[in-house]
Short mmCIF file of C-alpha atoms in Angstrom, two decimals:
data_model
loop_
_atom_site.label_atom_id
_atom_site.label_comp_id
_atom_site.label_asym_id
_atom_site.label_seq_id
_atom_site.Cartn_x
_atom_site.Cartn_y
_atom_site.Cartn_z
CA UNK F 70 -76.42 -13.49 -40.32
CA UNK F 71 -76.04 -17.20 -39.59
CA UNK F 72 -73.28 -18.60 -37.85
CA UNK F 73 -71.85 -22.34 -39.68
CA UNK F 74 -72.03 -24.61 -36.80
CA UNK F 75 -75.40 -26.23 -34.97
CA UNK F 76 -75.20 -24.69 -31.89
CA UNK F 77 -73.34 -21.21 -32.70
CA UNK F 78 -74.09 -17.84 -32.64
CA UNK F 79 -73.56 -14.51 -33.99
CA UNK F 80 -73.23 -11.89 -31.66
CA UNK F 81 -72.20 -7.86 -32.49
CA UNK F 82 -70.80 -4.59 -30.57
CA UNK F 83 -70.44 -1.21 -31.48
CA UNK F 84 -67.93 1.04 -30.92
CA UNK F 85 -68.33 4.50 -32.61
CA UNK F 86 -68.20 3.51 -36.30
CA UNK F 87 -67.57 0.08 -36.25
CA UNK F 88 -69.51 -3.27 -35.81
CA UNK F 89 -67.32 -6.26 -35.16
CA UNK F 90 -69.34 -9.24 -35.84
CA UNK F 91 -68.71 -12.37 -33.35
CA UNK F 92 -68.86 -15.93 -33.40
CA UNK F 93 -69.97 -17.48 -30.23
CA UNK F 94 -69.48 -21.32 -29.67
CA UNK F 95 -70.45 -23.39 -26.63
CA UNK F 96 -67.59 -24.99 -24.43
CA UNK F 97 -66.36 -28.09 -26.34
CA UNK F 98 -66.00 -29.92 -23.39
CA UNK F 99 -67.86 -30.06 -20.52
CA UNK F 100 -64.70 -29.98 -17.51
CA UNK F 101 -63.93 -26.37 -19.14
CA UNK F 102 -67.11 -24.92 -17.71
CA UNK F 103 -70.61 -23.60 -18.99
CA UNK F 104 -68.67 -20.01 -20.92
CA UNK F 105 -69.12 -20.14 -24.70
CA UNK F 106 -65.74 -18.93 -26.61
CA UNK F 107 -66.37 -15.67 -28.37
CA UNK F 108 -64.50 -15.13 -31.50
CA UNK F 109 -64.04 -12.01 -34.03
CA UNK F 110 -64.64 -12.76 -37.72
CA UNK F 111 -65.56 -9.56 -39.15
CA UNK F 112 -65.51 -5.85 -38.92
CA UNK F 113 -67.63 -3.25 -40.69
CA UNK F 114 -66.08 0.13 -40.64
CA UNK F 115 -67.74 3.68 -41.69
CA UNK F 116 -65.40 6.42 -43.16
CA UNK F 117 -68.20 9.24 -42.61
CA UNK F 118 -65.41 11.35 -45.72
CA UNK F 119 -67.43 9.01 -48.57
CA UNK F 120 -70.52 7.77 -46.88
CA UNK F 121 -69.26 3.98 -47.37
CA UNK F 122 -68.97 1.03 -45.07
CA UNK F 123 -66.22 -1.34 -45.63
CA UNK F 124 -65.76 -4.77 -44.94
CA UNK F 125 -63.08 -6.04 -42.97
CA UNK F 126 -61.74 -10.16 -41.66
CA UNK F 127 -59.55 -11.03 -38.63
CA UNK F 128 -56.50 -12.69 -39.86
CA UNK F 129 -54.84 -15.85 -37.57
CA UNK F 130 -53.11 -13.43 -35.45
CA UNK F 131 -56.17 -11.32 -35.04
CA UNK F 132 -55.54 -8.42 -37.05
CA UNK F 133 -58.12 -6.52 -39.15
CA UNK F 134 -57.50 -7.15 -42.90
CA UNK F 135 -59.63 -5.46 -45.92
CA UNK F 136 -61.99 -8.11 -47.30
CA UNK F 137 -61.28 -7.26 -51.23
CA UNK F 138 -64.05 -8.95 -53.28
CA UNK F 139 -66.30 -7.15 -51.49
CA UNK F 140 -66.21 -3.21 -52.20
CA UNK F 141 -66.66 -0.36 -50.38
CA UNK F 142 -70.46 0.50 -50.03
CA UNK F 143 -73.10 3.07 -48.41
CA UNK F 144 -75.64 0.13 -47.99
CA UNK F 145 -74.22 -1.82 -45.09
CA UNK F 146 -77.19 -4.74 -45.56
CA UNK F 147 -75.04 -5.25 -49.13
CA UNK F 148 -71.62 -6.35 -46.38
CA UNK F 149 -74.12 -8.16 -43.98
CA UNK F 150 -74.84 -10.26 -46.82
CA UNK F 151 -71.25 -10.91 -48.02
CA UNK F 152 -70.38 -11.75 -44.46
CA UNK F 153 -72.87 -14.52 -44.23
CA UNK F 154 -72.20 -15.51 -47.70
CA UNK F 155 -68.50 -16.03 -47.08
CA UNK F 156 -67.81 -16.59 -51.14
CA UNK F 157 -64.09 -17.26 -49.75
CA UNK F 158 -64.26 -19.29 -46.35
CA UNK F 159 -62.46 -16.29 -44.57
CA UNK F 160 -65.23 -15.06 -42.44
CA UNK F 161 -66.61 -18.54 -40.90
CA UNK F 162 -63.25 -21.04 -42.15
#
């Protein structure tokens, strides 16, 4: 995955079936210290019932939200792809 700005990251964590994805930015000014912001954009969830990973975007109030044009899939590079895509600006604004 690639992050949209110069100098940002992409950072993940997992938690028993689910990878939130993170976007990492440096301080924006320099008087608010050397910590980077880290920001959730996406969330890939496993439902072990059907074998498929699903894709899922923070909304503005941070709440997980299905990511519709992208379907639910066994092959999780298939959502890594759509994430970095970001066909609809939701994942990286």
């Amino acid at each position: 995955m690639t992050g949209r700005g110069r100098r940002t990251s992409v950072e993940y964590h997992t938690r028993g079936k689910h990878i939130t994805v993170y976007e990492c930015r440096p301080p924006w000014q320099p008087d608010l210290g050397p910590d980077s912001t880290r920001q959730p954009v996406a969330q890939l969830r496993y439902d072990p019932s059907d074998h498929h990973w699903r894709l899922y975007c923070a909304d503005r109030n941070g709440r997980w939200r299905f990511y519709e044009p992208a379907k639910p899939t066994p092959r999780l590079d298939e959502l890594i792809a759509e994430i970095d895509a970001d066909r609809t600006g939701i994942v990286w604004g």
